[in-house]
Tab-separated table of C-alpha atoms and ligand atoms in Angstrom:
chain	number	residue	atom	x	y	z
A	1	MET	CA	10.991	2.053	-20.497
A	2	HIS	CA	9.812	3.116	-17.080
A	3	LYS	CA	12.643	2.371	-14.675
A	4	ALA	CA	10.929	2.909	-11.312
A	5	THR	CA	7.764	0.855	-11.723
A	6	ALA	CA	8.075	-1.744	-14.517
A	7	TYR	CA	9.540	-5.079	-13.380
A	8	HIS	CA	12.913	-5.405	-15.075
A	9	GLY	CA	15.583	-8.123	-14.941
A	10	ALA	CA	15.601	-10.318	-11.810
A	11	LEU	CA	12.378	-8.705	-10.552
A	12	GLY	CA	10.625	-9.594	-13.821
A	13	ASP	CA	11.880	-13.187	-13.660
A	14	PHE	CA	10.806	-13.477	-10.024
A	15	PHE	CA	7.344	-12.066	-10.717
A	16	ALA	CA	6.818	-14.356	-13.737
A	17	GLU	CA	7.307	-17.387	-11.507
A	18	HIS	CA	5.448	-15.903	-8.540
A	19	SER	CA	2.392	-14.917	-10.568
A	20	ASP	CA	2.153	-18.422	-12.011
A	21	THR	CA	1.319	-20.119	-8.724
A	22	SER	CA	1.102	-17.569	-5.895
A	23	PRO	CA	-1.938	-17.567	-3.576
A	24	TYR	CA	-2.311	-13.851	-4.324
A	25	ASN	CA	-2.105	-13.726	-8.127
A	26	ALA	CA	-3.038	-17.215	-9.288
A	27	TYR	CA	-5.688	-18.021	-6.680
A	28	THR	CA	-7.131	-14.665	-5.648
A	29	ASP	CA	-6.776	-11.790	-8.137
A	30	ARG	CA	-6.917	-13.723	-11.402
A	31	PRO	CA	-9.967	-15.937	-10.739
A	32	ALA	CA	-11.931	-12.908	-9.495
A	33	MET	CA	-10.998	-10.743	-12.483
A	34	LEU	CA	-11.709	-13.523	-14.981
A	35	ARG	CA	-15.110	-14.012	-13.354
A	36	LEU	CA	-15.785	-10.288	-13.766
A	37	ALA	CA	-14.744	-10.510	-17.439
A	38	GLY	CA	-17.445	-13.132	-18.074
A	39	ASP	CA	-17.895	-14.437	-21.617
A	40	VAL	CA	-15.119	-12.905	-23.730
A	41	SER	CA	-15.530	-15.024	-26.826
A	42	GLY	CA	-14.989	-12.862	-29.916
A	43	ALA	CA	-14.082	-9.767	-27.874
A	44	ARG	CA	-11.022	-7.641	-28.646
A	45	ILE	CA	-9.300	-7.021	-25.316
A	46	LEU	CA	-6.374	-4.845	-24.260
A	47	ASP	CA	-4.319	-6.383	-21.425
A	48	VAL	CA	-2.768	-3.323	-19.791
A	49	GLY	CA	0.520	-4.232	-18.065
A	50	CYS	CA	0.243	-7.858	-19.133
A	51	GLY	CA	3.152	-9.090	-17.006
A	52	ALA	CA	4.061	-12.691	-17.768
A	53	GLY	CA	0.982	-13.086	-19.992
A	54	HIS	CA	-1.280	-15.099	-17.675
A	55	TYR	CA	-4.357	-13.033	-18.488
A	56	ALA	CA	-3.512	-12.797	-22.185
A	57	ALA	CA	-3.138	-16.586	-22.428
A	58	GLU	CA	-6.339	-17.304	-20.504
A	59	LEU	CA	-8.453	-14.717	-22.328
A	60	SER	CA	-7.149	-15.977	-25.706
A	61	ALA	CA	-7.987	-19.551	-24.676
A	62	ARG	CA	-11.524	-18.308	-23.957
A	63	GLY	CA	-11.849	-16.998	-27.504
A	64	ALA	CA	-10.802	-13.341	-27.153
A	65	GLN	CA	-8.448	-11.500	-29.463
A	66	VAL	CA	-5.902	-10.028	-27.039
A	67	VAL	CA	-3.343	-7.251	-27.329
A	68	GLY	CA	-1.012	-7.155	-24.322
A	69	ILE	CA	1.145	-4.152	-23.442
A	70	GLU	CA	3.966	-4.204	-20.923
A	71	GLY	CA	6.869	-1.955	-19.921
A	72	SER	CA	9.306	-4.690	-18.951
A	73	ALA	CA	11.195	-6.467	-21.734
A	74	THR	CA	11.909	-9.273	-19.255
A	75	LEU	CA	8.214	-9.899	-18.594
A	76	LEU	CA	7.354	-9.524	-22.251
A	77	ARG	CA	9.745	-12.395	-22.971
A	78	HIS	CA	7.898	-14.577	-20.441
A	79	ALA	CA	4.553	-13.446	-21.879
A	80	ARG	CA	5.620	-14.303	-25.450
A	81	ALA	CA	6.589	-17.815	-24.368
A	82	ARG	CA	3.275	-18.235	-22.511
A	83	VAL	CA	0.892	-17.000	-25.240
A	84	ASN	CA	2.795	-18.857	-27.959
A	85	GLY	CA	1.623	-16.550	-30.763
A	86	HIS	CA	-2.019	-16.447	-29.630
A	87	ALA	CA	-1.917	-12.771	-28.575
A	88	GLU	CA	-0.221	-9.649	-29.892
A	89	LEU	CA	2.281	-8.296	-27.345
A	90	LEU	CA	3.900	-4.866	-27.372
A	91	LEU	CA	6.588	-3.157	-25.308
A	92	HIS	CA	4.897	0.010	-24.065
A	93	ASP	CA	5.379	2.488	-21.218
A	94	LEU	CA	1.967	3.137	-19.656
A	95	GLU	CA	3.013	6.683	-18.797
A	96	GLU	CA	2.774	7.336	-22.557
A	97	PRO	CA	-0.371	7.637	-24.737
A	98	LEU	CA	-1.702	4.458	-26.398
A	99	GLY	CA	-0.741	5.748	-29.835
A	100	PHE	CA	-0.871	2.261	-31.396
A	101	ALA	CA	-4.642	1.962	-30.762
A	102	ALA	CA	-7.453	3.589	-32.751
A	103	ASP	CA	-10.477	5.208	-31.058
A	104	ALA	CA	-13.190	2.715	-29.998
A	105	SER	CA	-11.114	-0.234	-31.244
A	106	PHE	CA	-11.425	-2.504	-28.158
A	107	ASP	CA	-14.442	-4.183	-26.527
A	108	GLY	CA	-12.729	-4.505	-23.164
A	109	ALA	CA	-9.572	-3.736	-21.194
A	110	VAL	CA	-8.004	-5.570	-18.255
A	111	CYS	CA	-5.712	-3.667	-15.907
A	112	ALA	CA	-4.690	-6.187	-13.235
A	113	LEU	CA	-2.524	-4.965	-10.340
A	114	VAL	CA	-0.959	-2.225	-12.456
A	115	TYR	CA	-2.965	0.891	-11.560
A	116	GLU	CA	-1.034	1.576	-8.333
A	117	HIS	CA	2.234	1.655	-10.316
A	118	ILE	CA	1.155	4.448	-12.654
A	119	ARG	CA	1.891	8.124	-12.039
A	120	ASN	CA	-0.134	9.678	-14.860
A	121	ARG	CA	-3.315	7.763	-14.156
A	122	VAL	CA	-5.577	10.540	-15.438
A	123	ARG	CA	-3.974	10.297	-18.864
A	124	LEU	CA	-4.015	6.488	-18.880
A	125	LEU	CA	-7.728	6.451	-17.997
A	126	GLY	CA	-8.424	9.046	-20.701
A	127	GLU	CA	-6.623	6.861	-23.202
A	128	LEU	CA	-8.502	3.729	-22.081
A	129	ARG	CA	-11.766	5.579	-22.475
A	130	ARG	CA	-10.716	6.668	-25.964
A	131	ILE	CA	-9.745	3.193	-27.208
A	132	LEU	CA	-12.816	1.429	-25.739
A	133	ARG	CA	-16.000	1.322	-27.795
A	134	PRO	CA	-19.186	2.768	-26.277
A	135	ASP	CA	-20.527	0.220	-23.738
A	136	GLY	CA	-17.072	-1.384	-23.625
A	137	TRP	CA	-15.820	-2.573	-20.233
A	138	LEU	CA	-12.778	-1.941	-18.086
A	139	LEU	CA	-11.588	-4.233	-15.282
A	140	VAL	CA	-9.175	-2.794	-12.740
A	141	SER	CA	-7.699	-4.596	-9.751
A	142	THR	CA	-5.422	-3.025	-7.188
A	143	THR	CA	-3.901	-3.693	-3.779
A	144	HIS	CA	-6.636	-3.324	-1.179
A	145	PRO	CA	-6.185	0.046	0.586
A	146	THR	CA	-6.875	-1.610	3.936
A	147	ALA	CA	-4.159	-4.194	3.298
A	148	ASP	CA	-1.697	-1.401	2.492
A	149	TRP	CA	-2.710	0.472	5.627
A	150	CYS	CA	-2.279	-2.628	7.811
A	151	HIS	CA	1.083	-3.358	6.191
A	152	PHE	CA	2.645	0.117	6.010
A	153	GLY	CA	0.844	1.814	8.907
A	154	GLY	CA	0.661	5.588	9.203
A	155	SER	CA	-2.354	7.340	7.758
A	156	TYR	CA	-4.920	5.346	5.788
A	157	PHE	CA	-5.339	8.493	3.670
A	158	SER	CA	-1.675	8.676	2.694
A	159	HIS	CA	-0.825	8.681	-1.028
A	160	ASP	CA	2.860	7.998	-0.514
A	161	TRP	CA	5.016	5.771	-2.724
A	162	ARG	CA	6.291	2.634	-1.013
A	163	ASP	CA	8.629	-0.262	-1.725
A	164	LEU	CA	7.160	-3.656	-0.929
A	165	PRO	CA	9.820	-6.373	-0.526
A	166	LEU	CA	9.176	-9.589	-2.440
A	167	GLY	CA	10.542	-13.068	-1.850
A	168	ASP	CA	13.633	-13.050	0.380
A	169	GLY	CA	13.573	-9.250	0.486
A	170	GLU	CA	16.325	-8.493	-2.056
A	171	LEU	CA	13.724	-7.461	-4.612
A	172	SER	CA	10.905	-4.986	-4.153
A	173	ILE	CA	8.093	-3.395	-6.104
A	174	HIS	CA	7.481	0.331	-6.092
A	175	TYR	CA	3.882	1.526	-5.944
A	176	GLN	CA	1.576	4.168	-4.559
A	177	ARG	CA	-0.899	3.635	-1.726
A	178	ILE	CA	-4.272	4.751	-3.037
A	179	PRO	CA	-7.206	5.214	-0.619
A	180	LEU	CA	-10.551	3.838	-1.828
A	181	GLU	CA	-11.988	7.337	-2.266
A	182	THR	CA	-9.149	8.272	-4.648
A	183	PHE	CA	-9.238	4.951	-6.555
A	184	LEU	CA	-12.968	5.054	-7.287
A	185	GLY	CA	-12.994	8.836	-7.611
A	186	GLU	CA	-10.396	8.765	-10.397
A	187	LEU	CA	-12.225	6.043	-12.339
A	188	LEU	CA	-15.566	7.855	-12.098
A	189	ALA	CA	-14.032	11.250	-12.913
A	190	ALA	CA	-12.593	9.712	-16.096
A	191	GLY	CA	-16.170	9.063	-17.220
A	192	PHE	CA	-16.495	5.360	-16.422
A	193	VAL	CA	-19.573	3.943	-14.716
A	194	LEU	CA	-19.127	1.460	-11.865
A	195	GLU	CA	-20.881	-1.828	-12.519
A	196	GLN	CA	-19.401	-4.185	-9.906
A	197	LEU	CA	-16.918	-4.089	-7.031
A	198	VAL	CA	-15.462	-7.196	-5.415
A	199	GLU	CA	-12.983	-7.892	-2.612
A	200	PRO	CA	-11.619	-11.194	-3.953
A	201	ARG	CA	-11.243	-14.214	-1.687
A	202	PRO	CA	-9.064	-17.131	-2.784
A	203	ALA	CA	-10.403	-19.899	-4.995
A	204	ALA	CA	-11.250	-23.197	-3.291
A	205	GLY	CA	-8.299	-24.980	-4.942
A	206	LEU	CA	-5.851	-23.057	-2.734
A	207	ARG	CA	-7.094	-24.887	0.353
A	208	GLU	CA	-5.606	-28.179	-0.873
A	209	ILE	CA	-2.149	-26.751	-1.535
A	210	ASP	CA	-1.766	-24.043	1.130
A	211	GLU	CA	-4.389	-24.056	3.871
A	212	THR	CA	-2.633	-21.307	5.871
A	213	ALA	CA	-2.683	-18.878	2.929
A	214	TYR	CA	-6.278	-19.888	2.168
A	215	GLU	CA	-7.420	-19.059	5.711
A	216	LYS	CA	-5.408	-15.822	5.818
A	217	LEU	CA	-6.750	-14.532	2.496
A	218	HIS	CA	-10.281	-15.395	3.554
A	219	GLN	CA	-9.957	-13.176	6.590
A	220	ALA	CA	-7.825	-10.249	5.416
A	221	PRO	CA	-8.482	-8.385	2.161
A	222	SER	CA	-5.607	-8.379	-0.310
A	223	PHE	CA	-7.094	-6.865	-3.484
A	224	LEU	CA	-9.973	-4.799	-4.759
A	225	ALA	CA	-11.422	-5.385	-8.236
A	226	VAL	CA	-13.936	-3.340	-10.201
A	227	LYS	CA	-15.819	-3.661	-13.472
A	228	LEU	CA	-16.646	-0.380	-15.180
A	229	ARG	CA	-18.461	0.594	-18.369
A	230	ARG	CA	-17.502	3.220	-20.863
A	231	PRO	CA	-20.808	5.042	-21.568
B	301	SAM	C1	1.839	-6.756	-10.317
B	301	SAM	S1	2.352	-6.841	-11.989
B	301	SAM	C2	0.850	-7.371	-12.771
B	301	SAM	C3	1.071	-8.053	-14.106
B	301	SAM	C4	-0.166	-8.713	-14.703
B	301	SAM	N1	-1.193	-7.740	-14.994
B	301	SAM	C5	-0.693	-9.776	-13.790
B	301	SAM	O1	-1.677	-9.524	-13.092
B	301	SAM	O2	-0.097	-10.861	-13.740
B	301	SAM	C6	2.505	-5.132	-12.478
B	301	SAM	C7	2.915	-4.995	-13.930
B	301	SAM	O3	2.876	-3.615	-14.318
B	301	SAM	C8	4.002	-3.364	-15.149
B	301	SAM	N2	4.277	-1.912	-15.147
B	301	SAM	C9	4.492	-1.124	-14.076
B	301	SAM	N3	4.710	0.155	-14.461
B	301	SAM	C10	4.627	0.166	-15.812
B	301	SAM	C11	4.743	1.181	-16.803
B	301	SAM	N4	5.006	2.461	-16.486
B	301	SAM	N5	4.591	0.838	-18.097
B	301	SAM	C12	4.317	-0.451	-18.443
B	301	SAM	N6	4.189	-1.455	-17.561
B	301	SAM	C13	4.341	-1.151	-16.252
B	301	SAM	C14	5.102	-4.193	-14.509
B	301	SAM	O4	6.221	-4.381	-15.353
B	301	SAM	C15	4.340	-5.474	-14.188
B	301	SAM	O5	4.289	-6.346	-15.286
């Protein structure tokens, strides 16, 4: 399994808890992506880098048939507990082809905050295009390039790999800064058609539990989310 980017051991355990309630994942990225997904009842959906299974559980609860793939055995354990048998979950390194999936066998794919971790994105996008049916949809969210630029400094156009400390700073995630031009350019070059782009702001519920985070995330972009179609 991919050692540099998948969230193993203590990092996986930390992320499982963090993604459950954090202003970023629970109140900003996830509500925006689920809104983009729309009505998923009856759809077969691939959850690419399913983490602790929050998307898989929610999409299943909304009537979708979900297959989740994840490179961290730690997170897969959390995901299994969360989906409680309502989604199929597989250990899979996203640097490898999606050999388990037949051509045109999914109606949709969700790739939430995973894209920036992947090195062979051209191959992953080619594989997603292959396994989606014609007119199928792909949702991708990523760290907002402006947020990365504000945080890391240097050139906005840099494509360097960075370590972002999490929690008390003992743990960090490893990902690539991707300028907007590269992010959208790669998705379009893979043959997808852009349908919607959003810069998610936090859901109203955050205001009651963390007003400071609510105000901050309303003023500074944290993520970028797109809905694409496979022609
Ligand atoms: C920020 S988390 C997002 C998880 C989930 N999509 C969510 O939004 O809650 C990034 C996920 O990508 C996974 N990941 C990173 N590189 C991977 C790889 N090469 N193969 C499989 N999974 C990978 C990590 O283990 C982690 O679960």
